[in-house]
PDB file of C-alpha atoms and ligand atoms in Angstrom:
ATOM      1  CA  UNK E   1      33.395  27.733  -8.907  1.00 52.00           C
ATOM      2  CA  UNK E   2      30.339  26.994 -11.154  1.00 62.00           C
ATOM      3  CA  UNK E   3      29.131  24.693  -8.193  1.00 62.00           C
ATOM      4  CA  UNK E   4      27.710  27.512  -5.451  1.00 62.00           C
ATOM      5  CA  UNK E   5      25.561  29.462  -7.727  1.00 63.00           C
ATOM      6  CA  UNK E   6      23.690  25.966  -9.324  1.00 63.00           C
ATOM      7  CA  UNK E   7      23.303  24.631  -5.807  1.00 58.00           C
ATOM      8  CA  UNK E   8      21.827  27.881  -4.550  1.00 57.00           C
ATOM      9  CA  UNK E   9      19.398  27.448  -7.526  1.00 58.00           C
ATOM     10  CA  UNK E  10      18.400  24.213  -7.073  1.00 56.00           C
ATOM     11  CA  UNK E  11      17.596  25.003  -3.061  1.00 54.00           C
ATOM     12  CA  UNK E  12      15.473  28.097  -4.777  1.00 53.00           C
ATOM     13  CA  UNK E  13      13.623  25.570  -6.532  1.00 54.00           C
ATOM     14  CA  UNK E  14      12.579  23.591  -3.527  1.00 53.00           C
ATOM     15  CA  UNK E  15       9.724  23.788  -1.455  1.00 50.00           C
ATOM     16  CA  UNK E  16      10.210  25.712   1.573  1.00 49.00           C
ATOM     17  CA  UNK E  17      10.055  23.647   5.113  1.00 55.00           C
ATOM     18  CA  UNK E  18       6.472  24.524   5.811  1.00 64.00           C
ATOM     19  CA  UNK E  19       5.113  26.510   2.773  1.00 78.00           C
ATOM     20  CA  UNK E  20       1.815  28.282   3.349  1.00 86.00           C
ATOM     21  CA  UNK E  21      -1.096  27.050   2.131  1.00 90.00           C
ATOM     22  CA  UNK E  22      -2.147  29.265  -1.564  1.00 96.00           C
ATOM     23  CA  UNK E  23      -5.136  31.072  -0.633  1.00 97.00           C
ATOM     24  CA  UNK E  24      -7.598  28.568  -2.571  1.00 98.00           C
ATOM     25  CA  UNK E  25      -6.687  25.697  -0.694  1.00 97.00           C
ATOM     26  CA  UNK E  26      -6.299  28.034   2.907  1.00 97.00           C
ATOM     27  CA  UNK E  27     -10.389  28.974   1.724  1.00 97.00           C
ATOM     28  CA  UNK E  28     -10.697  25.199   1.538  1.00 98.00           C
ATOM     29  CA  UNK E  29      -9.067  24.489   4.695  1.00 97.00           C
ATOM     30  CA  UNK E  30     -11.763  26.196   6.639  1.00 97.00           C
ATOM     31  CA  UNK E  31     -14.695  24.812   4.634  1.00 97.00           C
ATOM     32  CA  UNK E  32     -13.344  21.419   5.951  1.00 97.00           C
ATOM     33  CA  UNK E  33     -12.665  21.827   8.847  1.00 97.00           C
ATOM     34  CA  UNK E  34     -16.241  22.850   9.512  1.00 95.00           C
ATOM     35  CA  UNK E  35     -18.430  19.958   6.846  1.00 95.00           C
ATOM     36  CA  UNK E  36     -15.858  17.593   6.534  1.00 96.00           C
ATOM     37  CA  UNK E  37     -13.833  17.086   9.770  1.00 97.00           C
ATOM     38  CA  UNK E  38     -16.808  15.285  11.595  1.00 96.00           C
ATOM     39  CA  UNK E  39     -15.822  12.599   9.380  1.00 97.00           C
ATOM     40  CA  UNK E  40     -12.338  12.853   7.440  1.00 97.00           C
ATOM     41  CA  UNK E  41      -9.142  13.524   8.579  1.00 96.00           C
ATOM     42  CA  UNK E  42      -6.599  15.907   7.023  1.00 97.00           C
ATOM     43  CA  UNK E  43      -2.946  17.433   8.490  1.00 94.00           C
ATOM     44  CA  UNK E  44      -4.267  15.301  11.584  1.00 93.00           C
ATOM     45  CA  UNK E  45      -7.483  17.117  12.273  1.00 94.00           C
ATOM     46  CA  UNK E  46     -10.899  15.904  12.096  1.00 96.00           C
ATOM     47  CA  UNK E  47     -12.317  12.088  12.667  1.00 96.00           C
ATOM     48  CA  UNK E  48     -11.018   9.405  10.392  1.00 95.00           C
ATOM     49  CA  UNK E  49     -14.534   7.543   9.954  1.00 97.00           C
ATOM     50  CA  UNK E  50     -14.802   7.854   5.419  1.00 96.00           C
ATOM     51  CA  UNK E  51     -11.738   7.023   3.445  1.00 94.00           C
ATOM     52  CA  UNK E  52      -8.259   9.065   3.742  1.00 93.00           C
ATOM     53  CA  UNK E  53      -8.308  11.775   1.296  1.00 97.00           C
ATOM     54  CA  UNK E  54      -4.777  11.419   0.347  1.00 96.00           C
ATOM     55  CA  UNK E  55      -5.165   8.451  -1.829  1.00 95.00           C
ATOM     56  CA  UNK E  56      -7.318  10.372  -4.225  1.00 97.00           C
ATOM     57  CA  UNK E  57      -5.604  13.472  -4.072  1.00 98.00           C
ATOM     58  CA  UNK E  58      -3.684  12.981  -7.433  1.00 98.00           C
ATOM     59  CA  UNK E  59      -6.796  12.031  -8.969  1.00 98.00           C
ATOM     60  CA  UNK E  60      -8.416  14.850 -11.478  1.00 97.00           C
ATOM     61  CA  UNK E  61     -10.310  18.199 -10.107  1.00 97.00           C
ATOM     62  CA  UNK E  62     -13.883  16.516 -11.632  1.00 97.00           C
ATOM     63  CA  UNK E  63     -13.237  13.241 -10.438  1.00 96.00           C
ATOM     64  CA  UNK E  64     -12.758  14.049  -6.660  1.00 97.00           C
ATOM     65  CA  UNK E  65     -16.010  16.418  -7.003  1.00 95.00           C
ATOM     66  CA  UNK E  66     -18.084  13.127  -8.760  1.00 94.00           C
ATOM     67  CA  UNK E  67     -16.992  11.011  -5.576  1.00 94.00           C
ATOM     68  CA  UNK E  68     -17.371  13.854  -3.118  1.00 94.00           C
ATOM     69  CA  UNK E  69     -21.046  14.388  -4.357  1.00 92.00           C
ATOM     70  CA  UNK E  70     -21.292  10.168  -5.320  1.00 91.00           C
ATOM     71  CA  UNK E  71     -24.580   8.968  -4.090  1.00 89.00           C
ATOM     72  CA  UNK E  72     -23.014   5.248  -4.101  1.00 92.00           C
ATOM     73  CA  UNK E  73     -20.983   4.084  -1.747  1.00 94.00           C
ATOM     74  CA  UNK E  74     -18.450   1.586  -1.602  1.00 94.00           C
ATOM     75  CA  UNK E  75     -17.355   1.080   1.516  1.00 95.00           C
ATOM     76  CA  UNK E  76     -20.583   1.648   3.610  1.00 97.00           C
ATOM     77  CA  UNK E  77     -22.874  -1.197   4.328  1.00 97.00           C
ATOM     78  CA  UNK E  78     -26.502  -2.137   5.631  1.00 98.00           C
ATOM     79  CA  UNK E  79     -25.530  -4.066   9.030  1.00 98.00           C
ATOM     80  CA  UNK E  80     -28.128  -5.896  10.959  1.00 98.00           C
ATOM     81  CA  UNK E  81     -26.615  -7.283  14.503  1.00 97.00           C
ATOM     82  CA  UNK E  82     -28.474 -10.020  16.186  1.00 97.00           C
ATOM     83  CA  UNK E  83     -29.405  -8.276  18.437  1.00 94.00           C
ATOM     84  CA  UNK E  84     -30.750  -4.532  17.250  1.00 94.00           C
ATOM     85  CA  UNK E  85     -31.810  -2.679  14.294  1.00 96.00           C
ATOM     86  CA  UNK E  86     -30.000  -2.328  11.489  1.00 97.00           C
ATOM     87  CA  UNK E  87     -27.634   0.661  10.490  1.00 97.00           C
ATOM     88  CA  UNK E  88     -25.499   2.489   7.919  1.00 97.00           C
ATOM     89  CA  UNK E  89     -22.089   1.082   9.127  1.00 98.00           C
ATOM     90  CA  UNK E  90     -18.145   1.520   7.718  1.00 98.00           C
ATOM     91  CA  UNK E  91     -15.782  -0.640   9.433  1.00 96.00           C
ATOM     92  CA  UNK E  92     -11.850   0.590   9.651  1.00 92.00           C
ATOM     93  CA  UNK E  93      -9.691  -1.349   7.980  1.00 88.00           C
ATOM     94  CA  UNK E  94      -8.382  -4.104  10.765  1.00 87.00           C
ATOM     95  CA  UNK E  95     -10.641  -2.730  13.550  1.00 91.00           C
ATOM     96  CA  UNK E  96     -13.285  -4.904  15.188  1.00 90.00           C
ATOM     97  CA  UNK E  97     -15.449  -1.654  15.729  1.00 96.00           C
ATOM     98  CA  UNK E  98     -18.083  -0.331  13.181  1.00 97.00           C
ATOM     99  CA  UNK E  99     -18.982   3.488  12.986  1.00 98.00           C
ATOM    100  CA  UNK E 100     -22.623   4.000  13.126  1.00 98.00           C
ATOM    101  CA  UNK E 101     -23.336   6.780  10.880  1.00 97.00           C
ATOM    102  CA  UNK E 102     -27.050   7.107  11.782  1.00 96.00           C
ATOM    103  CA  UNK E 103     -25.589   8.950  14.197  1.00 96.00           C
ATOM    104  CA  UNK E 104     -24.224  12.291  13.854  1.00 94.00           C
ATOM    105  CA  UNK E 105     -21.052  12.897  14.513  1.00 96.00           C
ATOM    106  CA  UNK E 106     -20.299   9.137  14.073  1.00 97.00           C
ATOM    107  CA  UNK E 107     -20.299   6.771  16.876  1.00 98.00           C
ATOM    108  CA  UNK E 108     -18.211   3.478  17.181  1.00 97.00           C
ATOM    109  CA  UNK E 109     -19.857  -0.119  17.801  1.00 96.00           C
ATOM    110  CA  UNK E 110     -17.974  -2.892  18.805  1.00 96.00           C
ATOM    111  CA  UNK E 111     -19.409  -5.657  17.025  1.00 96.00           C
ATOM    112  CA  UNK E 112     -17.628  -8.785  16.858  1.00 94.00           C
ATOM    113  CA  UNK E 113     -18.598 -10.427  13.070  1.00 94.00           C
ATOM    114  CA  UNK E 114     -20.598 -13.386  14.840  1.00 96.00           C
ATOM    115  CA  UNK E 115     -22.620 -10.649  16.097  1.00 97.00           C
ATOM    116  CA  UNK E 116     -23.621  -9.758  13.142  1.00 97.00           C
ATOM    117  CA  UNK E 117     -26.919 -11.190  11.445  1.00 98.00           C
ATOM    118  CA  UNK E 118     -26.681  -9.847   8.073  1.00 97.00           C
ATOM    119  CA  UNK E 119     -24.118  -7.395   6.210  1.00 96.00           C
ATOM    120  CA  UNK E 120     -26.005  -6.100   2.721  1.00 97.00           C
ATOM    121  CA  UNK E 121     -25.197  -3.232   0.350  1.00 96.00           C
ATOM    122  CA  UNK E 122     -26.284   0.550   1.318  1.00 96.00           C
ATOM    123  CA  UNK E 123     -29.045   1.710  -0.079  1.00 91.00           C
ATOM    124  CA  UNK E 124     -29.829   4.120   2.784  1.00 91.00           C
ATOM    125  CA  UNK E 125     -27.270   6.670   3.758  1.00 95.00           C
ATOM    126  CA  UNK E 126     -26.254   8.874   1.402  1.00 94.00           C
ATOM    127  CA  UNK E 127     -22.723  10.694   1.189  1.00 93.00           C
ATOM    128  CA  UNK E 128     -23.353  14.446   3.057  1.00 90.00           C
ATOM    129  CA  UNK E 129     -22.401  16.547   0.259  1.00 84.00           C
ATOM    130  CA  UNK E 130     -24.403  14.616  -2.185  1.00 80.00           C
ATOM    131  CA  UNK E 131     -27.374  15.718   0.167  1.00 79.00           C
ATOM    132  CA  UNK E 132     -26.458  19.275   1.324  1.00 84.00           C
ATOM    133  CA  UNK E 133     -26.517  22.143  -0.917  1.00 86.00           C
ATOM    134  CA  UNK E 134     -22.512  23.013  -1.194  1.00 93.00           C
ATOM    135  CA  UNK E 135     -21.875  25.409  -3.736  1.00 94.00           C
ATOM    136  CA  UNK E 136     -19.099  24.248  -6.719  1.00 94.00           C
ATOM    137  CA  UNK E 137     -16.853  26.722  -5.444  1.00 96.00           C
ATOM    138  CA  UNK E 138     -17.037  25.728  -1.848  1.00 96.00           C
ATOM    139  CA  UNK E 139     -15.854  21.950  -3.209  1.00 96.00           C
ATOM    140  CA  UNK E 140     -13.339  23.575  -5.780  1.00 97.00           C
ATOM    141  CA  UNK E 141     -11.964  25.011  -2.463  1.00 98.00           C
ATOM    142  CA  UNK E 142     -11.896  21.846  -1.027  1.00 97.00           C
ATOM    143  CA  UNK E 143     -10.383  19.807  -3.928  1.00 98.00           C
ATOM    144  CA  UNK E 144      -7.741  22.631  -4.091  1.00 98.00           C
ATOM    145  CA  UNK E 145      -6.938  21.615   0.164  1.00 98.00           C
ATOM    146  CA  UNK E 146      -7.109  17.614  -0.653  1.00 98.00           C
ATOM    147  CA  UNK E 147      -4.297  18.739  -2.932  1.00 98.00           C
ATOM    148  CA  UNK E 148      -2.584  20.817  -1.667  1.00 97.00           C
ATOM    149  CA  UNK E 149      -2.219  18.320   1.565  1.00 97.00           C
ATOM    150  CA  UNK E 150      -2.074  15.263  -0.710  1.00 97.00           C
ATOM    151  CA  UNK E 151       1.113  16.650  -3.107  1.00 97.00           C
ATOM    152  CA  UNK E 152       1.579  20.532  -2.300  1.00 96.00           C
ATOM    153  CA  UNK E 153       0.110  21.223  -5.496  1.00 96.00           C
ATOM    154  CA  UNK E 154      -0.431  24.839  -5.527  1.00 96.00           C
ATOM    155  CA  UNK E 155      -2.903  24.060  -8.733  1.00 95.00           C
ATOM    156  CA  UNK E 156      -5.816  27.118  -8.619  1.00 97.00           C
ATOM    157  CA  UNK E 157      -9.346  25.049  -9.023  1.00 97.00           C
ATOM    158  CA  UNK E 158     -11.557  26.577 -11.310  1.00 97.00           C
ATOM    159  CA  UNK E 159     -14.871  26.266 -10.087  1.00 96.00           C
ATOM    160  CA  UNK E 160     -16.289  26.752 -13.729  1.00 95.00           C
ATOM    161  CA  UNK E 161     -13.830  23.589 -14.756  1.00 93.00           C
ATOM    162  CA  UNK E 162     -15.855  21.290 -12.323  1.00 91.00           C
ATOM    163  CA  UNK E 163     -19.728  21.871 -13.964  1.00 83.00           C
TER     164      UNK E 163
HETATM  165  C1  HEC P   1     -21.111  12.128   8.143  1.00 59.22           C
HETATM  166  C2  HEC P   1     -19.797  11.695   7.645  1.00 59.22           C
HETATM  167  C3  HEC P   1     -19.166  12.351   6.467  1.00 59.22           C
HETATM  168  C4  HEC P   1     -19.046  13.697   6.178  1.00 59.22           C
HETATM  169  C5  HEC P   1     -19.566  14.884   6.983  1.00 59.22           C
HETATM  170  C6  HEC P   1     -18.289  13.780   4.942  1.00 59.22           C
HETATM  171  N1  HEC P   1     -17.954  12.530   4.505  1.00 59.22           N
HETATM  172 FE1  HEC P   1     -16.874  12.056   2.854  1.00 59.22          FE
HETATM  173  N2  HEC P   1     -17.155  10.088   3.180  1.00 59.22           N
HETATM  174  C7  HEC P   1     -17.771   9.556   4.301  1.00 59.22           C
HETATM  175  C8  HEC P   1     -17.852   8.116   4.155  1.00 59.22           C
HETATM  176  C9  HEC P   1     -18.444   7.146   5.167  1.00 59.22           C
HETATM  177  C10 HEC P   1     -17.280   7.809   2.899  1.00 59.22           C
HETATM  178  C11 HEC P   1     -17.152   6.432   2.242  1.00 59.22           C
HETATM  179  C12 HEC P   1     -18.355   6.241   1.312  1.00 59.22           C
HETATM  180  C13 HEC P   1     -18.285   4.921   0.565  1.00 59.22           C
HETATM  181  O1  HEC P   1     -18.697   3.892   1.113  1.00 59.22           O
HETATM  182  O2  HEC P   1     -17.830   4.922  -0.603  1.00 59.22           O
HETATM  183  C14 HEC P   1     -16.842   9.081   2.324  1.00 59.22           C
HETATM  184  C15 HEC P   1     -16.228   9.211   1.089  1.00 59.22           C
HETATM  185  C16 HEC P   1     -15.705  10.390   0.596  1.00 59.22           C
HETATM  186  C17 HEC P   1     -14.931  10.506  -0.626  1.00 59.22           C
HETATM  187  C18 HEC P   1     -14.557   9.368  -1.551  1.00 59.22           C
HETATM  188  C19 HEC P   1     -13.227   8.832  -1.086  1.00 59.22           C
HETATM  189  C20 HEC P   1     -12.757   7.608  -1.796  1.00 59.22           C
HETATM  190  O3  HEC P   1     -11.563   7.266  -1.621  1.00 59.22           O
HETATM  191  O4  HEC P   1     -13.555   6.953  -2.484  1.00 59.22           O
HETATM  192  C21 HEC P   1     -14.573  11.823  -0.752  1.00 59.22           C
HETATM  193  C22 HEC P   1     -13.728  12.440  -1.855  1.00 59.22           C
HETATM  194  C23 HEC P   1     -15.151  12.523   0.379  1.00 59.22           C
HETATM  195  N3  HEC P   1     -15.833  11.610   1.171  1.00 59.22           N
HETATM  196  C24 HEC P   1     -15.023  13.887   0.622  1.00 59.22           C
HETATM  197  C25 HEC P   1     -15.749  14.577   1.572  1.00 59.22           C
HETATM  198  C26 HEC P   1     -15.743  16.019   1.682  1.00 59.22           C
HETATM  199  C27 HEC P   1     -14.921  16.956   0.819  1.00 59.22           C
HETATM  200  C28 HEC P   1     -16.589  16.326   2.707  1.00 59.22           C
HETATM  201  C29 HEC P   1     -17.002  17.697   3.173  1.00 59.22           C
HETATM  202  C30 HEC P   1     -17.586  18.583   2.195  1.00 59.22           C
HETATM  203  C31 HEC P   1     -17.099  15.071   3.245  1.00 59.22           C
HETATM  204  N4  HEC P   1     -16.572  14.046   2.530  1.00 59.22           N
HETATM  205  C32 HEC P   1     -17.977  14.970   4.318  1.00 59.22           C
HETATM  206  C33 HEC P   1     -18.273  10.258   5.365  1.00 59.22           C
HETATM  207  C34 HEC P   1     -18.444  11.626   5.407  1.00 59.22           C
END
């Protein structure tokens, strides 16, 4: 009868159905939803037009802030249709649209690729954190919600940890 009391302790060690968020990552929740959202989406809220989140959530506190506040981009490119101006574009992966990010929020372009002139590296549009004054603890917030969503880690973010 040694059986009960271990399984009840194992269950005890599990996460509950639908844990709440720790307070850090509940702080960072908020700060997304309101400078991130127009163009990430977490827990199914906000626009998917950058990269998912998810895949870098396991990556360390610093290194999520150095591509949160990255001046390079890899994914966003110069594109020059045939027929217009160019503009800061990202294309989704398998979508025959572009997202314009000259424009705020985002809009999609259909643009077949031989409608497209030229396609050449970004050297215009910068990431909007890596412009706008956040403060380290606002993104420490944030890191602490790309984890929390990405793995439930319940891992406090030091702002202090991040300079
Ligand atoms: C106006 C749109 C926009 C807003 C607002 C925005 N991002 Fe992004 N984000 C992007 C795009 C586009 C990329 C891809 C850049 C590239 O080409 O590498 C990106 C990339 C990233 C990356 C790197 C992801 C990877 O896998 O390399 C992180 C992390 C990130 N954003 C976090 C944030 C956070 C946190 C906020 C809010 C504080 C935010 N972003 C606000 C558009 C945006």
């Amino acid at each position: 009868m040694k059986l009960l009391p271990a399984l009840l302790f194992c269950a005890s060690l599990l996460p509950a159905d639908n844990p709440a968020a720790p307070e850090q990552a509940a702080r960072g929740a908020t700060f997304f939803s309101q400078s991130c959202a127009t163009c990430h989406s977490l827990e199914g809220k906000g626009t998917a037009v950058g990269p998912d989140l998810t895949r870098i959530a396991r990556v360390p506190p610093r290194g999520i802030l150095v591509a949160i506040r990255s001046t390079v981009t890899q994914y966003v490119f110069l594109v020059k249709p045939k027929d217009g101006v160019a503009f800061a574009g990202i294309q989704p992966e398998g979508q025959s649209f572009w997202w314009d990010l000259d424009k705020l929020p985002p809009e999609q372009r259909p643009l077949k690729p031989d409608q497209i002139e030229s396609q050449q590296t970004n050297t215009k549009w910068k990431h909007p954190p890596s412009k706008s004054d956040y403060s380290t603890r606002q993104l420490a917030d944030v890191v602490a919600y790309i984890k929390w969503v990405g793995y439930q880690s319940r891992e406090t973010i030091d702002p202090d940890s991040l300079e």
